[in-house]
PDB file of C-alpha atoms and ligand atoms in Angstrom:
ATOM      1  CA  MET A   1      47.128  -2.749   4.895  1.00  0.00           C
ATOM      2  CA  LYS A   2      45.309  -6.067   4.950  1.00  0.00           C
ATOM      3  CA  ARG A   3      41.820  -5.996   3.415  1.00  0.00           C
ATOM      4  CA  LYS A   4      39.058  -6.977   5.815  1.00  0.00           C
ATOM      5  CA  GLY A   5      37.412 -10.281   4.884  1.00  0.00           C
ATOM      6  CA  VAL A   6      33.696 -10.479   4.070  1.00  0.00           C
ATOM      7  CA  TYR A   7      32.987 -12.531   7.178  1.00  0.00           C
ATOM      8  CA  GLU A   8      34.919 -10.091   9.368  1.00  0.00           C
ATOM      9  CA  SER A   9      32.949  -7.149   7.914  1.00  0.00           C
ATOM     10  CA  LEU A  10      29.661  -8.913   8.680  1.00  0.00           C
ATOM     11  CA  ILE A  11      30.736  -9.421  12.288  1.00  0.00           C
ATOM     12  CA  GLY A  12      31.872  -5.791  12.436  1.00  0.00           C
ATOM     13  CA  GLU A  13      28.534  -4.469  11.130  1.00  0.00           C
ATOM     14  CA  LEU A  14      26.492  -6.640  13.499  1.00  0.00           C
ATOM     15  CA  ALA A  15      28.677  -5.674  16.463  1.00  0.00           C
ATOM     16  CA  ARG A  16      27.958  -1.992  15.810  1.00  0.00           C
ATOM     17  CA  LEU A  17      24.239  -2.508  16.489  1.00  0.00           C
ATOM     18  CA  PRO A  18      23.190  -1.413  19.992  1.00  0.00           C
ATOM     19  CA  GLY A  19      23.229  -4.150  22.608  1.00  0.00           C
ATOM     20  CA  VAL A  20      24.800  -6.787  20.346  1.00  0.00           C
ATOM     21  CA  GLY A  21      28.496  -6.754  21.205  1.00  0.00           C
ATOM     22  CA  ARG A  22      31.371  -8.657  19.614  1.00  0.00           C
ATOM     23  CA  LYS A  23      30.524 -12.084  21.008  1.00  0.00           C
ATOM     24  CA  ASN A  24      26.850 -12.034  19.958  1.00  0.00           C
ATOM     25  CA  ALA A  25      27.886 -10.628  16.580  1.00  0.00           C
ATOM     26  CA  GLN A  26      30.130 -13.647  16.033  1.00  0.00           C
ATOM     27  CA  ARG A  27      27.287 -15.967  17.003  1.00  0.00           C
ATOM     28  CA  LEU A  28      24.852 -14.216  14.641  1.00  0.00           C
ATOM     29  CA  ALA A  29      27.360 -14.149  11.781  1.00  0.00           C
ATOM     30  CA  PHE A  30      27.947 -17.866  12.223  1.00  0.00           C
ATOM     31  CA  ALA A  31      24.169 -18.522  12.154  1.00  0.00           C
ATOM     32  CA  ILE A  32      23.794 -16.356   9.033  1.00  0.00           C
ATOM     33  CA  MET A  33      26.565 -18.309   7.290  1.00  0.00           C
ATOM     34  CA  ARG A  34      24.580 -21.480   7.821  1.00  0.00           C
ATOM     35  CA  LEU A  35      21.318 -20.128   6.322  1.00  0.00           C
ATOM     36  CA  ASP A  36      20.377 -21.454   2.917  1.00  0.00           C
ATOM     37  CA  PRO A  37      21.011 -18.785   0.256  1.00  0.00           C
ATOM     38  CA  GLU A  38      17.301 -17.953  -0.226  1.00  0.00           C
ATOM     39  CA  ARG A  39      16.749 -17.257   3.488  1.00  0.00           C
ATOM     40  CA  ALA A  40      19.914 -15.189   3.624  1.00  0.00           C
ATOM     41  CA  ARG A  41      18.615 -13.180   0.665  1.00  0.00           C
ATOM     42  CA  ARG A  42      15.233 -12.609   2.403  1.00  0.00           C
ATOM     43  CA  LEU A  43      16.981 -11.469   5.580  1.00  0.00           C
ATOM     44  CA  GLY A  44      19.092  -8.988   3.618  1.00  0.00           C
ATOM     45  CA  GLN A  45      16.063  -7.766   1.662  1.00  0.00           C
ATOM     46  CA  SER A  46      13.941  -7.245   4.812  1.00  0.00           C
ATOM     47  CA  ILE A  47      16.712  -5.082   6.293  1.00  0.00           C
ATOM     48  CA  ILE A  48      16.794  -3.000   3.088  1.00  0.00           C
ATOM     49  CA  ASP A  49      12.957  -2.759   2.914  1.00  0.00           C
ATOM     50  CA  ALA A  50      12.574  -1.824   6.571  1.00  0.00           C
ATOM     51  CA  ARG A  51      15.251   0.839   6.311  1.00  0.00           C
ATOM     52  CA  ALA A  52      13.629   2.284   3.187  1.00  0.00           C
ATOM     53  CA  SER A  53      10.008   2.370   4.415  1.00  0.00           C
ATOM     54  CA  VAL A  54      10.111   2.810   8.198  1.00  0.00           C
ATOM     55  CA  ARG A  55       9.757   6.405   9.350  1.00  0.00           C
ATOM     56  CA  PRO A  56       8.666   8.220  12.506  1.00  0.00           C
ATOM     57  CA  CYS A  57       4.908   8.305  13.237  1.00  0.00           C
ATOM     58  CA  ALA A  58       3.569  11.778  12.428  1.00  0.00           C
ATOM     59  CA  ARG A  59       2.062  12.056  15.912  1.00  0.00           C
ATOM     60  CA  CYS A  60       4.271  10.171  18.384  1.00  0.00           C
ATOM     61  CA  ASN A  61       7.591   9.424  16.546  1.00  0.00           C
ATOM     62  CA  ASN A  62       7.177   5.673  16.984  1.00  0.00           C
ATOM     63  CA  ALA A  63       8.684   3.686  14.090  1.00  0.00           C
ATOM     64  CA  THR A  64       6.076   2.851  11.442  1.00  0.00           C
ATOM     65  CA  ASP A  65       5.629   2.376   7.703  1.00  0.00           C
ATOM     66  CA  GLN A  66       2.335   4.328   7.753  1.00  0.00           C
ATOM     67  CA  GLU A  67       1.509   7.996   8.389  1.00  0.00           C
ATOM     68  CA  LEU A  68       0.372   7.070  11.927  1.00  0.00           C
ATOM     69  CA  CYS A  69       1.680   4.102  13.917  1.00  0.00           C
ATOM     70  CA  GLU A  70      -0.640   1.237  15.006  1.00  0.00           C
ATOM     71  CA  ILE A  71      -1.023   2.715  18.473  1.00  0.00           C
ATOM     72  CA  CYS A  72      -1.984   6.226  17.366  1.00  0.00           C
ATOM     73  CA  ALA A  73      -4.337   4.762  14.745  1.00  0.00           C
ATOM     74  CA  ASN A  74      -6.046   2.435  17.255  1.00  0.00           C
ATOM     75  CA  PRO A  75      -9.398   3.974  18.379  1.00  0.00           C
ATOM     76  CA  ARG A  76      -9.484   1.777  21.497  1.00  0.00           C
ATOM     77  CA  ARG A  77      -6.418   3.374  23.113  1.00  0.00           C
ATOM     78  CA  ASP A  78      -6.892   5.690  26.104  1.00  0.00           C
ATOM     79  CA  THR A  79      -6.270   9.144  24.640  1.00  0.00           C
ATOM     80  CA  THR A  80      -6.132  10.877  28.029  1.00  0.00           C
ATOM     81  CA  ARG A  81      -2.638   9.532  28.799  1.00  0.00           C
ATOM     82  CA  ILE A  82       0.708   9.937  27.072  1.00  0.00           C
ATOM     83  CA  MET A  83       3.786   8.012  28.142  1.00  0.00           C
ATOM     84  CA  VAL A  84       7.089   9.649  27.206  1.00  0.00           C
ATOM     85  CA  VAL A  85       9.888   7.241  26.225  1.00  0.00           C
ATOM     86  CA  GLU A  86      13.422   7.638  24.882  1.00  0.00           C
ATOM     87  CA  ASP A  87      13.128   5.329  21.876  1.00  0.00           C
ATOM     88  CA  PRO A  88      10.773   2.961  20.021  1.00  0.00           C
ATOM     89  CA  GLY A  89      12.544  -0.007  21.659  1.00  0.00           C
ATOM     90  CA  THR A  90      11.361   1.081  25.114  1.00  0.00           C
ATOM     91  CA  LEU A  91       7.850   1.588  23.722  1.00  0.00           C
ATOM     92  CA  HIS A  92       7.785  -1.995  22.452  1.00  0.00           C
ATOM     93  CA  GLN A  93       9.038  -3.332  25.772  1.00  0.00           C
ATOM     94  CA  ILE A  94       6.224  -1.531  27.603  1.00  0.00           C
ATOM     95  CA  GLU A  95       3.648  -2.678  25.018  1.00  0.00           C
ATOM     96  CA  HIS A  96       4.827  -6.221  25.591  1.00  0.00           C
ATOM     97  CA  THR A  97       3.739  -6.016  29.249  1.00  0.00           C
ATOM     98  CA  ARG A  98       0.127  -5.265  28.165  1.00  0.00           C
ATOM     99  CA  THR A  99      -0.392  -3.102  31.251  1.00  0.00           C
ATOM    100  CA  TYR A 100      -0.669   0.267  29.546  1.00  0.00           C
ATOM    101  CA  ARG A 101      -3.487   1.288  27.188  1.00  0.00           C
ATOM    102  CA  GLY A 102      -2.651   4.957  26.666  1.00  0.00           C
ATOM    103  CA  LEU A 103      -0.660   6.709  23.940  1.00  0.00           C
ATOM    104  CA  TYR A 104       3.069   7.369  23.704  1.00  0.00           C
ATOM    105  CA  HIS A 105       5.489  10.070  22.751  1.00  0.00           C
ATOM    106  CA  VAL A 106       8.956   9.043  21.586  1.00  0.00           C
ATOM    107  CA  LEU A 107      11.529  11.757  22.202  1.00  0.00           C
ATOM    108  CA  THR A 108      13.924  12.697  19.426  1.00  0.00           C
ATOM    109  CA  GLY A 109      16.839  12.616  21.841  1.00  0.00           C
ATOM    110  CA  VAL A 110      17.886  12.887  25.472  1.00  0.00           C
ATOM    111  CA  LEU A 111      19.716  15.558  27.408  1.00  0.00           C
ATOM    112  CA  SER A 112      23.251  14.636  28.247  1.00  0.00           C
ATOM    113  CA  PRO A 113      24.746  16.920  30.910  1.00  0.00           C
ATOM    114  CA  LEU A 114      28.127  15.195  30.593  1.00  0.00           C
ATOM    115  CA  GLU A 115      28.362  15.476  26.808  1.00  0.00           C
ATOM    116  CA  VAL A 116      26.728  18.921  26.780  1.00  0.00           C
ATOM    117  CA  VAL A 117      23.756  17.780  24.696  1.00  0.00           C
ATOM    118  CA  GLY A 118      21.195  20.474  25.365  1.00  0.00           C
ATOM    119  CA  PRO A 119      17.408  20.868  25.148  1.00  0.00           C
ATOM    120  CA  GLU A 120      17.499  21.265  21.354  1.00  0.00           C
ATOM    121  CA  ALA A 121      18.038  17.474  21.140  1.00  0.00           C
ATOM    122  CA  VAL A 122      14.808  16.765  23.038  1.00  0.00           C
ATOM    123  CA  ASP A 123      12.535  19.298  21.287  1.00  0.00           C
ATOM    124  CA  PRO A 124       9.422  19.291  23.508  1.00  0.00           C
ATOM    125  CA  GLY A 125       7.409  21.313  20.949  1.00  0.00           C
ATOM    126  CA  PRO A 126       5.557  18.389  19.307  1.00  0.00           C
ATOM    127  CA  LEU A 127       4.656  16.920  22.726  1.00  0.00           C
ATOM    128  CA  LYS A 128       3.359  20.276  23.972  1.00  0.00           C
ATOM    129  CA  ALA A 129       1.301  20.636  20.788  1.00  0.00           C
ATOM    130  CA  ARG A 130      -0.405  17.319  21.580  1.00  0.00           C
ATOM    131  CA  LEU A 131      -1.545  18.706  24.945  1.00  0.00           C
ATOM    132  CA  ALA A 132      -3.071  21.847  23.473  1.00  0.00           C
ATOM    133  CA  ASP A 133      -6.663  20.597  23.157  1.00  0.00           C
ATOM    134  CA  GLY A 134      -6.851  19.564  26.834  1.00  0.00           C
ATOM    135  CA  GLU A 135      -7.816  15.930  26.190  1.00  0.00           C
ATOM    136  CA  VAL A 136      -4.630  14.549  27.745  1.00  0.00           C
ATOM    137  CA  ARG A 137      -4.892  14.447  31.558  1.00  0.00           C
ATOM    138  CA  GLU A 138      -1.639  12.750  32.468  1.00  0.00           C
ATOM    139  CA  VAL A 139       1.878  12.572  31.031  1.00  0.00           C
ATOM    140  CA  ILE A 140       3.928   9.658  32.370  1.00  0.00           C
ATOM    141  CA  LEU A 141       7.698  10.019  32.075  1.00  0.00           C
ATOM    142  CA  ALA A 142       9.281   6.649  31.363  1.00  0.00           C
ATOM    143  CA  THR A 143      12.843   7.713  30.598  1.00  0.00           C
ATOM    144  CA  SER A 144      15.682   5.537  31.904  1.00  0.00           C
ATOM    145  CA  PRO A 145      17.041   5.935  35.447  1.00  0.00           C
ATOM    146  CA  THR A 146      20.358   7.146  34.009  1.00  0.00           C
ATOM    147  CA  VAL A 147      21.969  10.594  34.220  1.00  0.00           C
ATOM    148  CA  GLU A 148      20.603  11.352  30.733  1.00  0.00           C
ATOM    149  CA  GLY A 149      17.145   9.927  31.460  1.00  0.00           C
ATOM    150  CA  GLU A 150      16.801  11.821  34.750  1.00  0.00           C
ATOM    151  CA  ALA A 151      17.990  15.109  33.224  1.00  0.00           C
ATOM    152  CA  THR A 152      15.548  14.646  30.341  1.00  0.00           C
ATOM    153  CA  ALA A 153      12.646  13.862  32.693  1.00  0.00           C
ATOM    154  CA  LEU A 154      13.420  16.995  34.720  1.00  0.00           C
ATOM    155  CA  PHE A 155      13.575  19.115  31.574  1.00  0.00           C
ATOM    156  CA  VAL A 156      10.296  17.753  30.166  1.00  0.00           C
ATOM    157  CA  THR A 157       8.587  18.227  33.564  1.00  0.00           C
ATOM    158  CA  ARG A 158       9.621  21.894  33.621  1.00  0.00           C
ATOM    159  CA  GLU A 159       8.349  22.361  30.069  1.00  0.00           C
ATOM    160  CA  LEU A 160       4.965  20.753  30.793  1.00  0.00           C
ATOM    161  CA  LYS A 161       4.169  22.075  34.277  1.00  0.00           C
ATOM    162  CA  PRO A 162       2.932  25.507  33.069  1.00  0.00           C
ATOM    163  CA  LEU A 163       0.410  23.721  30.818  1.00  0.00           C
ATOM    164  CA  GLY A 164      -1.452  22.404  33.870  1.00  0.00           C
ATOM    165  CA  VAL A 165      -1.253  18.725  32.910  1.00  0.00           C
ATOM    166  CA  ALA A 166      -0.481  16.112  35.594  1.00  0.00           C
ATOM    167  CA  VAL A 167       3.070  14.807  35.136  1.00  0.00           C
ATOM    168  CA  SER A 168       4.193  11.554  36.746  1.00  0.00           C
ATOM    169  CA  ARG A 169       7.402   9.526  36.658  1.00  0.00           C
ATOM    170  CA  ILE A 170       7.445   5.715  36.621  1.00  0.00           C
ATOM    171  CA  ALA A 171       8.795   4.141  39.823  1.00  0.00           C
ATOM    172  CA  TYR A 172      12.244   2.586  39.893  1.00  0.00           C
ATOM    173  CA  GLY A 173      13.583   0.136  42.337  1.00  0.00           C
ATOM    174  CA  VAL A 174      14.897  -3.313  42.862  1.00  0.00           C
ATOM    175  CA  PRO A 175      14.419  -5.995  40.203  1.00  0.00           C
ATOM    176  CA  VAL A 176      11.814  -8.636  41.083  1.00  0.00           C
ATOM    177  CA  GLY A 177      13.457 -11.775  42.433  1.00  0.00           C
ATOM    178  CA  MET A 178      16.517  -9.936  43.716  1.00  0.00           C
ATOM    179  CA  ASP A 179      17.648 -10.279  47.309  1.00  0.00           C
ATOM    180  CA  LEU A 180      17.645  -6.745  48.801  1.00  0.00           C
ATOM    181  CA  GLU A 181      21.031  -7.443  50.349  1.00  0.00           C
ATOM    182  CA  PHE A 182      22.555  -7.406  46.854  1.00  0.00           C
ATOM    183  CA  ALA A 183      20.748  -4.346  45.462  1.00  0.00           C
ATOM    184  CA  ASP A 184      22.942  -1.352  44.696  1.00  0.00           C
ATOM    185  CA  GLU A 185      22.515   1.780  46.779  1.00  0.00           C
ATOM    186  CA  VAL A 186      20.898   3.967  44.096  1.00  0.00           C
ATOM    187  CA  SER A 187      18.291   1.295  43.237  1.00  0.00           C
ATOM    188  CA  LEU A 188      17.480   0.894  46.929  1.00  0.00           C
ATOM    189  CA  ILE A 189      17.051   4.665  47.394  1.00  0.00           C
ATOM    190  CA  LYS A 190      14.769   4.772  44.337  1.00  0.00           C
ATOM    191  CA  ALA A 191      12.761   1.818  45.673  1.00  0.00           C
ATOM    192  CA  ILE A 192      12.257   3.571  49.010  1.00  0.00           C
ATOM    193  CA  GLU A 193      11.312   6.856  47.351  1.00  0.00           C
ATOM    194  CA  GLY A 194       8.852   5.081  45.068  1.00  0.00           C
ATOM    195  CA  ARG A 195       7.090   3.223  47.889  1.00  0.00           C
ATOM    196  CA  HIS A 196       3.307   3.039  47.950  1.00  0.00           C
ATOM    197  CA  ALA A 197       0.684   2.374  50.599  1.00  0.00           C
ATOM    198  CA  VAL A 198      -0.327  -1.263  51.117  1.00  0.00           C
TER     199      VAL A 198
HETATM  200 ZN1  LIG B   1       2.175   7.047  16.785  1.00  0.00          ZN
END
């Protein structure tokens, strides 16, 4: 069997990262090959350091190198709201919009009805514990509009309802700038369901 070359392994490792894909991996590998050796070393070292020191926030599971993440540790955040997301990547996307000032809860997993991944993957216990003192008034479910995301939102809603907290789901619909004629049926249905008074 032919041994895989170093360059091929680099492409292979990059391609295994979520959302990268073979073509982007080739582009990244090519860019890395052109770095001067010191920058390449720093890139490698920052991957090793991040992997070694980043852990889940003790309160919300966001990725951090401290006991509590920046958001949980920030006294200016609105502590009456918790937004539930599937992963730290979604959290960062929402933070980037600067429209939300509340707290977050990153789930440890999502339900997958097709792959028979059950509630044990989601573990709502830590989220429920955060609602115990009654300070949180609203939980906003920001899971993806996928089969997994919808099943997870439904499950979390059922878990939280008996606690008396208001549970809401973010609206889904048609991307801004898209001609409605070209929107897919499910997105259109979601957009109609999520309508609001004007
Ligand atoms: Zn946190």
